[in-house]
Amino acid sequence: MLTPERNGELIAENPDLLYSVLMPWIYGLTWFDVITDQRQLQLSESLTLAQALSGIGSGMEQRGLAHCDLSAPNVMIPFFSEVELPDQTAAVELVDVEQMYSSKMDRPDVLLAGSPGYASHRTVQSGLWSAYADRFAGAVIIGEMLAWCDPLIVEKAWGESYFDQVEMQTPCERYVILKKSIERNWGSRVTELFTRAWESQDLSSCPTFGEWLVVLNSIELPTEVVPEKDEESSSDHGTTTSDDEAVIPYAGLSEAERNSLLLGSDAGTHANADGKVITRLFNQARGLEQSGNLKGALEVYRSAHHFVGSGSPMQVELEAAIQGLEDQLYPKVEQDNSRDKVPFYRSKKWLLIASVVILLLGGSGIAANQVRVEREQTRQQEAAQQEAAAAEANSARIHADQLKAEAAKQAEAKRLQQEETDRKKKALEQERLRVQQAERNKLKTQYEKQAQYESYLAQKKKMEKKEALRKQQLQVQYEKQAQYEAYLAKQKELALKKEAERKKAAEKAAEKAAERAAERARALNKKRSNQVVQLIAYYNQAYNAQQGGNNAKAKQYALQFVRLYESDSSYFASVGRVSSRANGVYKLLANSSYKLPDT
């Protein structure tokens, strides 16, 4: 906390900071940003984030703490920070801890019931304030993190969270899709934990963060995500199963480049780094296209298009490439029908009519020649139509290329204009900050001079008082020096006398303590000897009773033996054959038919 006593100079420059609290700054995105931007994660990133959140929740549970408002905006992700952070920085951090629970903290006057998309509809209406408050919301966020490597989950998200609040703890479509995605990519153990939380009747029956952490740490990372394909995609594009080589869009990229893609390509901040990565993806797609792997090239083009800036020339070029590949891989139905249409002269009906006419004419040469002429004319007409269609398609393609070039030119001009505007704004902002800093420096110099002068006056006055006090103290010291020396001599004599008396008393006390210890040892030895004799007597009585056929009496003596033996078992076990006798007695008590040995 900033106070006038400790931070007077800073508060003088910024009065609004009076009694403010200094908190650490956490870099990175929030989970809310990842969801709303629909930024798909890699498998390793999903697992890392889920493990980090589980670890934080487990540590808080062990200390009896709870956040009480876990939601996407309150989960920071330094893992995606644009700033270089230390190696030990956590991948996930929690913020907004005003409602935090602890058994040592006072209950807030107003309690929250959770954030939409993360609050259980079965939560008590009085609000969240317990050590279990984070379990349900934490399970939902962990489920989102694990499933965010699946493009179908990213596409199906409601908005600011994956679930709409009205869908919470209901068998809705989003729940079924998320559950299938988690089971497909992470296994049944993770799915069971999420199902327990979703179907729980209260917060205490949800899985603990410790359970999540144990299961997630035992996962071996799969090699690729298997996204679920919905029916609409299958009907539009036909089956997606292919023998083409599987293509991973980020294959060959470094970790920094993958993180750059996940952070997006905001203009100005990471333009250079993102440009290199997008160009690399573009070249990779071109190579796949040239090698004949059109589906793989289409996937890489789409991956690069997701991260380019809006209106940029690269966006226009990528859109053209994607459109071209989609036209090749998934042609329109009308085009397919036109290509598959059989010419009329090849139809069965026309051939049948022609055959009948030839038969009626008796195979005359005139009829045959007429048929051949008609066929030739039809072929020429079709060739002319095909040439006209090809010319029209070529003209349309040239026109489309011109439009793309014009759009790219306009986008480039717009980008240059925006850069110029940003540069001017930045220059104005720097000038404003420079003027403000100059004013602060001027006021700071004035304050320093005033403080130095006041310090000089106070120091001078203090020195004068100190000199007067020193002279007075010297006078008093001179007068009391003799008395002090006499006092020291007397104190030394008394101290020597007391030390001698103390040593003498200590010696007497040590002698008495040794005598008492020896007496106790003798008494204990005597007692133990008598007890050993008694143990042997109990054993012999039990043995004789058993030999005489009185098993009840033998068991009674055995119980007396055990009670006496267990009163000092560590000692009795080391005396003679008492330990072997004890083993026999224990066996007799466990099995009535056991015969005690004669020992």
PDB file of N, CA, C and O in Angstrom, residues 78 92 178 289 292 377 402 441 550:
ATOM      1  N   PRO A  78      -0.634 -16.375 -18.977  1.00  0.00           N
ATOM      2  CA  PRO A  78       0.718 -15.889 -19.335  1.00  0.00           C
ATOM      3  C   PRO A  78       1.397 -16.785 -20.361  1.00  0.00           C
ATOM      4  O   PRO A  78       2.374 -16.382 -20.984  1.00  0.00           O
ATOM      5  N   VAL A  92      -0.979 -20.428 -16.144  1.00  0.00           N
ATOM      6  CA  VAL A  92      -2.308 -19.883 -15.852  1.00  0.00           C
ATOM      7  C   VAL A  92      -2.240 -19.117 -14.535  1.00  0.00           C
ATOM      8  O   VAL A  92      -1.545 -19.541 -13.602  1.00  0.00           O
ATOM      9  N   LEU A 178     -19.211 -31.828 -26.653  1.00  0.00           N
ATOM     10  CA  LEU A 178     -18.006 -31.625 -25.833  1.00  0.00           C
ATOM     11  C   LEU A 178     -17.578 -32.936 -25.174  1.00  0.00           C
ATOM     12  O   LEU A 178     -16.382 -33.271 -25.137  1.00  0.00           O
ATOM     13  N   GLU A 289       0.077 -28.382 -53.182  1.00  0.00           N
ATOM     14  CA  GLU A 289      -0.781 -28.267 -54.367  1.00  0.00           C
ATOM     15  C   GLU A 289      -0.052 -28.767 -55.614  1.00  0.00           C
ATOM     16  O   GLU A 289      -0.624 -29.486 -56.438  1.00  0.00           O
ATOM     17  N   GLY A 292       0.095 -32.497 -55.915  1.00  0.00           N
ATOM     18  CA  GLY A 292      -1.165 -33.181 -56.147  1.00  0.00           C
ATOM     19  C   GLY A 292      -1.994 -33.414 -54.907  1.00  0.00           C
ATOM     20  O   GLY A 292      -3.112 -33.933 -55.003  1.00  0.00           O
ATOM     21  N   GLN A 377     -22.659 -32.810 -88.123  1.00  0.00           N
ATOM     22  CA  GLN A 377     -23.147 -31.467 -87.787  1.00  0.00           C
ATOM     23  C   GLN A 377     -23.307 -31.304 -86.271  1.00  0.00           C
ATOM     24  O   GLN A 377     -22.982 -30.256 -85.704  1.00  0.00           O
ATOM     25  N   GLN A 402      -8.351  -9.535 -62.446  1.00  0.00           N
ATOM     26  CA  GLN A 402      -8.271  -8.064 -62.410  1.00  0.00           C
ATOM     27  C   GLN A 402      -8.908  -7.519 -61.134  1.00  0.00           C
ATOM     28  O   GLN A 402      -8.378  -6.597 -60.512  1.00  0.00           O
ATOM     29  N   ASN A 441       9.488  16.634 -14.302  1.00  0.00           N
ATOM     30  CA  ASN A 441      10.881  16.822 -13.906  1.00  0.00           C
ATOM     31  C   ASN A 441      11.105  18.195 -13.277  1.00  0.00           C
ATOM     32  O   ASN A 441      11.863  18.339 -12.309  1.00  0.00           O
ATOM     33  N   ASN A 550      -8.888 -78.604  29.929  1.00  0.00           N
ATOM     34  CA  ASN A 550      -9.698 -77.430  30.317  1.00  0.00           C
ATOM     35  C   ASN A 550      -9.281 -76.260  29.434  1.00  0.00           C
ATOM     36  O   ASN A 550      -8.468 -75.416  29.822  1.00  0.00           O
TER      37      ASN A 550
END
